[in-house]
Every structure is written in structure tokens, then in C-alpha cells.
PDB file of C-alpha atoms in Angstrom:
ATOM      1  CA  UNK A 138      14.988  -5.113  -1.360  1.00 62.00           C
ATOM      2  CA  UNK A 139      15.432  -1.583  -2.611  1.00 78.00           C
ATOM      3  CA  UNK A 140      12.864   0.809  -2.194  1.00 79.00           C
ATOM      4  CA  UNK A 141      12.583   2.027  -5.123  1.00 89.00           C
ATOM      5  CA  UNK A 142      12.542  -1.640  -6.231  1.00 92.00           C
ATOM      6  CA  UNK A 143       9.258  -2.209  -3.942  1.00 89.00           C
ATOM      7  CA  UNK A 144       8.019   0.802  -4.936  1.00 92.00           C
ATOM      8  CA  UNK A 145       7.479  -0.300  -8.380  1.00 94.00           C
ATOM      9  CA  UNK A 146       6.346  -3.476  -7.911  1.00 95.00           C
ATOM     10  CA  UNK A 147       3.537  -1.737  -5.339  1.00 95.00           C
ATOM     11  CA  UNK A 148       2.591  -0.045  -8.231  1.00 96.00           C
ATOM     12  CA  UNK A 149       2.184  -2.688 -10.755  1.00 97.00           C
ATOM     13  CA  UNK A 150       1.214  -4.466  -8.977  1.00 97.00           C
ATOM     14  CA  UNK A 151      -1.671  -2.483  -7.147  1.00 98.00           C
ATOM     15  CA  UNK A 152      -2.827  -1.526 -10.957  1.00 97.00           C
ATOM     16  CA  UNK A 153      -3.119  -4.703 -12.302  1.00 98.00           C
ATOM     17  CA  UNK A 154      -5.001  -5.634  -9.252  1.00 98.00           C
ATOM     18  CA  UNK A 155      -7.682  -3.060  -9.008  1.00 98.00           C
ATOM     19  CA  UNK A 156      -8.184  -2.935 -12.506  1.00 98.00           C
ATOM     20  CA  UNK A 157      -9.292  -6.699 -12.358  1.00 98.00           C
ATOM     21  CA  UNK A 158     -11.266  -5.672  -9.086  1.00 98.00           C
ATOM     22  CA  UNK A 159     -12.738  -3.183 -11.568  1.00 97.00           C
ATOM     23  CA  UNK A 160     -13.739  -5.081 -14.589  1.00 96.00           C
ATOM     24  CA  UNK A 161     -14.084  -8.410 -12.569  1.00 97.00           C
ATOM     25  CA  UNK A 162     -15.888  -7.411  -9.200  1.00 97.00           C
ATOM     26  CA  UNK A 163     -17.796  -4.027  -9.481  1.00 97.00           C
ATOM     27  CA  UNK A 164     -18.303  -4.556 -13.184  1.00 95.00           C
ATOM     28  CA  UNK A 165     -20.232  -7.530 -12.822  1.00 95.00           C
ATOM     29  CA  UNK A 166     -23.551  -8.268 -14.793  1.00 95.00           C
ATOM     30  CA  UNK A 167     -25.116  -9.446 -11.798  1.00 94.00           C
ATOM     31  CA  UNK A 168     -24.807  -5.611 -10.515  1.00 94.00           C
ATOM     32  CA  UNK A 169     -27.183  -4.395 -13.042  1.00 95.00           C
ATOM     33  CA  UNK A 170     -30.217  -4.389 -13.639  1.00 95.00           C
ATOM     34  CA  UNK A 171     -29.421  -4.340 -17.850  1.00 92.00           C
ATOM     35  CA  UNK A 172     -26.522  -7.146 -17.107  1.00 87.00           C
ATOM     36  CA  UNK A 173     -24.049  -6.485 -19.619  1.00 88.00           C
ATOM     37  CA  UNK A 174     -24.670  -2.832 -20.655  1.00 90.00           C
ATOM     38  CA  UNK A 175     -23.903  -1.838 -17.318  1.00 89.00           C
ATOM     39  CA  UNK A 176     -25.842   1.492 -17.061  1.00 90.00           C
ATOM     40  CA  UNK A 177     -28.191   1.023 -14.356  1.00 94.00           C
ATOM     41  CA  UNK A 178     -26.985  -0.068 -11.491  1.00 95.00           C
ATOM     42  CA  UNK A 179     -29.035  -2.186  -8.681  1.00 95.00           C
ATOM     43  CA  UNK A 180     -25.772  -2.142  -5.540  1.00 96.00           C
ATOM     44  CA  UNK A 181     -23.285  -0.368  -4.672  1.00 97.00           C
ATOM     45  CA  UNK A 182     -21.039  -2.254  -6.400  1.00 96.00           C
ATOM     46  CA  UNK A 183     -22.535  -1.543  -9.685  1.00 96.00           C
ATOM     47  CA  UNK A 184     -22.933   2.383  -8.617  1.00 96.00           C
ATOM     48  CA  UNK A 185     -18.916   2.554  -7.631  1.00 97.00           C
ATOM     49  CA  UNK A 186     -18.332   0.872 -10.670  1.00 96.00           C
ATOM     50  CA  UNK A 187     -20.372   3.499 -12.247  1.00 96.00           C
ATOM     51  CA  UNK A 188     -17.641   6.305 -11.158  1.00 96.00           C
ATOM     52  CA  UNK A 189     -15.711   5.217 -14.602  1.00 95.00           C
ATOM     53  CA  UNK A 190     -11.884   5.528 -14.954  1.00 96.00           C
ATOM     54  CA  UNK A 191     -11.061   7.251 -11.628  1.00 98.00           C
ATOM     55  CA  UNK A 192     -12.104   4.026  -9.559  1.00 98.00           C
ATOM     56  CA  UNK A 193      -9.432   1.594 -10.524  1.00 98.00           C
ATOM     57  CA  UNK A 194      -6.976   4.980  -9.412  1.00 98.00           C
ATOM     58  CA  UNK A 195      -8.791   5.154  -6.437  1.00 98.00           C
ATOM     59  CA  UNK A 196      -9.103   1.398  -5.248  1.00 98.00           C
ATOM     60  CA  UNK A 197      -4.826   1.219  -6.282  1.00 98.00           C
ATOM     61  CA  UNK A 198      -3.964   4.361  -4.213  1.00 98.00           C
ATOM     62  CA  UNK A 199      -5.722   2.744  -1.100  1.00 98.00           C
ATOM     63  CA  UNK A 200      -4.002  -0.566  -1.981  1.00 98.00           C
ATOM     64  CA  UNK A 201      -0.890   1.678  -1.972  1.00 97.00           C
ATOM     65  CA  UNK A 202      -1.236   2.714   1.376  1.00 98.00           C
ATOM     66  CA  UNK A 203      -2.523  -0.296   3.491  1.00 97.00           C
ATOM     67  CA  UNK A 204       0.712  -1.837   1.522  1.00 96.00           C
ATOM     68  CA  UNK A 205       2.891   0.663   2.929  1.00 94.00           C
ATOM     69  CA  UNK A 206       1.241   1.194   6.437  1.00 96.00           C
ATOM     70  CA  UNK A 207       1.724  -2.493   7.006  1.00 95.00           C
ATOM     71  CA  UNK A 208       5.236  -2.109   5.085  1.00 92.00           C
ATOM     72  CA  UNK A 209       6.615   0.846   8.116  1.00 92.00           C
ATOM     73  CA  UNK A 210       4.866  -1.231  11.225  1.00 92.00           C
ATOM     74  CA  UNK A 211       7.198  -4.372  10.261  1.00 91.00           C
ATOM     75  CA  UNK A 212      10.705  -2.812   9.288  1.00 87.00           C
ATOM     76  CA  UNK A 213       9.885  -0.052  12.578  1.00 85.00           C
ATOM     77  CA  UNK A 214       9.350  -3.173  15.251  1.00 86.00           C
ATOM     78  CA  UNK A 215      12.546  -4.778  13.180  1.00 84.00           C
ATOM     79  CA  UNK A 216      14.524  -1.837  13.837  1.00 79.00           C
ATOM     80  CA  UNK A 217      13.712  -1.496  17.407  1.00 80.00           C
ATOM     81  CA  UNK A 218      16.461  -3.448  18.307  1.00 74.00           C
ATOM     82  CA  UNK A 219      17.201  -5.761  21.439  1.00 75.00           C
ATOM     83  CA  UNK A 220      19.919  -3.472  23.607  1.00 77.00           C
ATOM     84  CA  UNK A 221      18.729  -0.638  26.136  1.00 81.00           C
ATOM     85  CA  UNK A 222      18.227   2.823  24.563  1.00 80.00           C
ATOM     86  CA  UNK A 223      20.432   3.964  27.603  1.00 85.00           C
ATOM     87  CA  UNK A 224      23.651   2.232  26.540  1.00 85.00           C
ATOM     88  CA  UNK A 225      23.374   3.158  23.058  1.00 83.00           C
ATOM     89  CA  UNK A 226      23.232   6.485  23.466  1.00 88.00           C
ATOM     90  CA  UNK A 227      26.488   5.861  26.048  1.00 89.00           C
ATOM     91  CA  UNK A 228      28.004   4.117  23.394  1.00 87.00           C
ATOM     92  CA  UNK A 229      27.139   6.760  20.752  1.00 87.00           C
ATOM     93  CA  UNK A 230      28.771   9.710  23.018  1.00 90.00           C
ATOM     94  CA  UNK A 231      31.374   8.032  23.854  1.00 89.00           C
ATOM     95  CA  UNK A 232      32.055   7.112  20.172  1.00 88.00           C
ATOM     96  CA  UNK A 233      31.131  10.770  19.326  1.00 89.00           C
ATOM     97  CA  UNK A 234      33.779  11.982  21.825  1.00 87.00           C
ATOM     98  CA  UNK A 235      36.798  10.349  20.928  1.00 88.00           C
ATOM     99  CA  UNK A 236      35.417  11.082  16.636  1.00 83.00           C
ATOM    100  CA  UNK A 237      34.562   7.594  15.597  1.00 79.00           C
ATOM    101  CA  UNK A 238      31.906   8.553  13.659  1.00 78.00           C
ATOM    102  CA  UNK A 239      31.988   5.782  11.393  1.00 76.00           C
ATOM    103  CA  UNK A 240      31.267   3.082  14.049  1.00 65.00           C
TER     104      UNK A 240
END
């Protein structure tokens, strides 16, 4: 998949899912002590959900990067590769030497 490809769908999708972790979770009657007015709080769900618009940003930026921490560990143990480090770099001079660099 192309990056930039992923990269929008992390985005979306991260959005639409912390928004509905937003309304859905944190902005739960059961988290107040006025249920559905929502303006005092009585956890620390309801509090966090009392931080307003930023929240939702803030809950789909750390979606963002667990996504892409987890993202680097797989393709970076795919791209270790199954030959020794030693005779790819002999290969790679030796290619280098004769000016096959497209190999």
C-alpha cells in the first residue's frame, strides 16, 4: 500500500474513531453527576471529556502514533532479510566496483 495511501486512511480513520470515543465513552451520562448536561463531572472520564474540542485531537494523535510505532516494528523485522550482512555488503562492493549500480 502507498504511504501516503495509509497515511490517510490513519487519519480518517483515527478521527472518526476518537470522536466516537469522545461523544460515546467520556461523554457518557453515567460520568456526571447532572447526566445529560454534562457539566459536572464525577470520573475522570467525565473530567477528560470536560477538556472540550482538543480531546478528540488529542486521543487521534496518540492513535496516530501507536498506529505507526507498530506500523515501523513490522515492515523493519520484514526488511531484515534472511542472508548474512557480511555477504551483502561483498556483494554490494563488488557490484559497486565493476558500476552495476542498478543491481
Amino acid at each position: 500500500m502507498k504511504q501516503s495511501v495509509f497515511a490517510t486512511i490513519l487519519v480518517v480513520g483515527s478521527l472518526a474513531i476518537s470522536i466516537g470515543i469522545f461523544l460515546y465513552i467520556l461523554g457518557s451520562p453515567d460520568n456526571f453527576l447532572d447526566g445529560e448536561n454534562r457539566e459536572k463531572p464525577t470520573n475522570l472520564m467525565g473530567t477528560v471529556y470536560t477538556g472540550g474540542p482538543i480531546v478528540p485531537v488529542l486521543i487521534t494523535l496518540s492513535i496516530m502514533v501507536i498506529t505507526y510505532v507498530i506500523e515501523r516494528m513490522l515492515s523493519l523485522k520484514k526488511a531484515q532479510g534472511r542472508g548474512s550482512l557480511a555477504s551483502f555488503l561483498k556483494n554490494l562492493q563488488g557490484s559497486l566496483s565493476t558500476g552495476d549500480i542498478e543491481s
